[in-house]
Coordinates of C-alpha atoms and ligand atoms in Angstrom, one line a residue:
M523 CA -157.9 -167.1 -25.1
F524 CA -156.8 -170.7 -25.6
R525 CA -160.4 -171.8 -25.3
F526 CA -161.4 -169.5 -28.1
F527 CA -158.5 -170.8 -30.2
A528 CA -159.8 -174.4 -29.7
V529 CA -163.3 -173.2 -30.7
A530 CA -161.8 -171.5 -33.8
L531 CA -160.0 -174.7 -34.7
T532 CA -163.2 -176.6 -34.4
F533 CA -164.7 -174.3 -37.0
V534 CA -162.1 -175.4 -39.5
C535 CA -162.5 -179.0 -38.6
L536 CA -166.3 -178.7 -39.0
L537 CA -165.8 -177.0 -42.3
L538 CA -163.4 -179.6 -43.7
G539 CA -165.7 -182.3 -42.5
S540 CA -168.6 -180.7 -44.3
Q541 CA -166.7 -180.5 -47.5
I542 CA -165.9 -184.2 -47.4
S543 CA -169.5 -185.3 -46.9
A544 CA -171.8 -182.8 -48.6
A545 CA -175.0 -183.6 -46.7
P546 CA -177.5 -180.7 -46.6
T547 CA -177.1 -180.2 -42.9
N548 CA -173.4 -179.8 -43.3
E549 CA -173.9 -177.2 -46.1
I550 CA -176.0 -175.2 -43.7
V551 CA -173.3 -175.5 -41.1
A552 CA -170.6 -174.5 -43.6
R553 CA -172.6 -171.4 -44.6
Q554 CA -173.0 -170.5 -41.0
I555 CA -169.3 -170.8 -40.1
G556 CA -167.9 -169.3 -43.4
N557 CA -165.5 -170.4 -46.0
L558 CA -162.0 -171.7 -45.5
Q559 CA -160.2 -168.4 -46.1
C560 CA -162.6 -166.8 -43.6
N561 CA -161.6 -169.4 -41.0
V562 CA -157.9 -169.0 -41.7
D563 CA -158.3 -165.3 -41.2
R564 CA -160.2 -165.9 -37.9
L565 CA -157.4 -168.2 -36.7
S566 CA -154.8 -165.6 -37.8
I567 CA -156.3 -162.8 -35.9
V568 CA -156.6 -164.9 -32.7
A569 CA -153.1 -166.2 -33.0
G570 CA -151.7 -162.8 -34.0
L571 CA -153.2 -161.0 -31.0
A572 CA -152.0 -163.8 -28.6
K573 CA -148.5 -163.4 -30.0
T574 CA -148.6 -159.6 -29.7
Q575 CA -149.8 -159.9 -26.1
K576 CA -146.9 -162.2 -25.3
T577 CA -144.4 -159.7 -26.7
L578 CA -146.0 -156.8 -24.8
K579 CA -146.1 -158.7 -21.5
G580 CA -142.4 -159.4 -22.0
L581 CA -141.8 -155.7 -22.4
T582 CA -143.7 -154.7 -19.3
A583 CA -141.5 -157.1 -17.3
S584 CA -138.2 -156.0 -18.8
D585 CA -138.6 -152.2 -19.1
D586 CA -140.1 -150.1 -16.3
A587 CA -139.9 -146.8 -18.2
T588 CA -142.5 -147.9 -20.8
A589 CA -144.4 -150.5 -18.7
S590 CA -147.5 -148.4 -18.0
S591 CA -147.9 -147.3 -21.6
V592 CA -147.4 -150.8 -22.8
Q593 CA -150.0 -152.0 -20.2
S594 CA -152.6 -149.7 -21.8
V595 CA -151.9 -151.4 -25.1
I596 CA -152.3 -154.8 -23.5
D597 CA -155.6 -153.7 -22.0
S598 CA -156.9 -152.6 -25.4
I599 CA -155.9 -155.8 -27.0
S600 CA -157.6 -157.7 -24.1
G601 CA -160.7 -155.7 -24.9
A602 CA -160.5 -156.8 -28.6
Q603 CA -159.9 -160.4 -27.5
G604 CA -162.9 -160.3 -25.2
A605 CA -165.1 -159.0 -28.1
I606 CA -163.7 -161.7 -30.4
G607 CA -164.6 -164.3 -27.8
V608 CA -168.2 -163.0 -27.8
I609 CA -168.3 -163.3 -31.6
G610 CA -166.7 -166.8 -31.5
K611 CA -169.3 -168.0 -28.9
A612 CA -172.2 -166.7 -31.0
L613 CA -170.9 -168.4 -34.2
F614 CA -170.3 -171.6 -32.3
T615 CA -173.8 -171.7 -31.0
G616 CA -175.3 -170.6 -34.3
A617 CA -176.6 -167.3 -32.9
T618 CA -176.1 -164.0 -34.6
A619 CA -173.0 -162.2 -33.3
P620 CA -173.9 -159.0 -31.6
A621 CA -173.2 -156.1 -34.0
D622 CA -171.4 -154.0 -31.4
A623 CA -168.9 -156.8 -30.7
R624 CA -167.3 -156.2 -34.2
T625 CA -167.2 -152.4 -33.4
Q626 CA -165.5 -153.2 -30.1
V627 CA -162.9 -155.4 -31.8
Q628 CA -162.1 -152.6 -34.3
G629 CA -162.2 -149.8 -31.7
N630 CA -159.9 -151.7 -29.4
L631 CA -157.4 -152.6 -32.1
T632 CA -157.4 -149.0 -33.4
A633 CA -156.7 -147.8 -29.8
A634 CA -154.0 -150.4 -29.3
A635 CA -152.2 -149.6 -32.6
G636 CA -152.4 -145.8 -31.9
A637 CA -151.1 -146.2 -28.3
L638 CA -148.4 -148.7 -29.3
S639 CA -147.0 -146.6 -32.2
A640 CA -146.8 -143.6 -29.8
I641 CA -144.4 -145.4 -27.4
S642 CA -140.7 -145.1 -28.0
S643 CA -137.6 -146.1 -26.1
T644 CA -133.9 -145.3 -26.3
D645 CA -133.2 -148.8 -24.9
A646 CA -132.3 -151.0 -27.8
T647 CA -133.9 -154.1 -26.5
T648 CA -137.2 -152.3 -25.7
A649 CA -137.2 -150.5 -29.0
A650 CA -136.8 -153.9 -30.8
G651 CA -139.6 -155.4 -28.7
L652 CA -141.9 -152.4 -29.5
K653 CA -141.2 -152.8 -33.2
Q654 CA -141.9 -156.5 -33.1
A655 CA -145.2 -156.0 -31.2
L656 CA -146.2 -153.4 -33.8
S657 CA -145.5 -155.8 -36.7
E658 CA -147.4 -158.6 -34.9
L659 CA -150.3 -156.3 -34.3
A660 CA -150.3 -155.2 -37.9
G661 CA -150.4 -158.8 -38.9
A662 CA -153.5 -159.4 -36.7
A663 CA -155.1 -156.3 -38.2
T664 CA -154.5 -157.6 -41.7
A665 CA -156.2 -160.8 -40.7
G666 CA -159.1 -158.7 -39.3
E667 CA -159.5 -157.1 -42.7
G668 CA -159.5 -160.6 -44.1
V669 CA -162.3 -161.5 -41.8
V670 CA -164.4 -158.5 -42.9
A671 CA -163.7 -159.4 -46.6
N672 CA -164.0 -163.1 -46.5
C673 CA -166.5 -163.9 -43.7
K674 CA -170.0 -163.2 -45.2
Ligands
NAG2129 C1 -163.0 -152.7 -26.1 O1 -163.7 -153.9 -25.9 C2 -164.6 -153.9 -24.7 C3 -165.2 -155.3 -24.6 O2 -164.2 -156.3 -24.7 C4 -165.6 -152.8 -24.9 O3 -166.4 -152.8 -23.7 C5 -165.0 -151.5 -25.1 O4 -166.0 -150.6 -25.4 C6 -164.1 -151.6 -26.3 N1 -163.4 -150.3 -26.6 C7 -163.4 -149.7 -27.7 C8 -162.6 -148.4 -27.8 O5 -164.1 -150.0 -28.7

């Protein structure tokens, strides 16, 4: 996860570098790695999912009643993170990202959101944590939409 974050950050640095010196090679690199908003969206989805996972892991540790349901959400998000890693690696090496990786990101995020919104708790702290995780996941999903819209 952290490694991908570092890779994603490198995208932005590469991009900024390419805007400063507009050599033809850099233009090719810039086209390959996308525009700035695209990269901001990529960073946001990565950061948003990491934040959601942290919140969910805290919930599994603090509430036994919802722990196994919450764990299945964690597993789906891990699946999405794995697929994002595949896309990130492909972008970084200049290869075409495998088409099913994007489907896997979307499929896992949809599964995670569905499972998470189905969990409820009468415990106030757990309920608040679930609500926070939902909002963090929604933020990551919005960034995902941004990736689709801005990364061409
Ligand atoms: C979730 O992602 C994994 C790869 O990380 C993939 O094998 C699996 O099919 C994905 N699940 C869905 C529902 O898309």
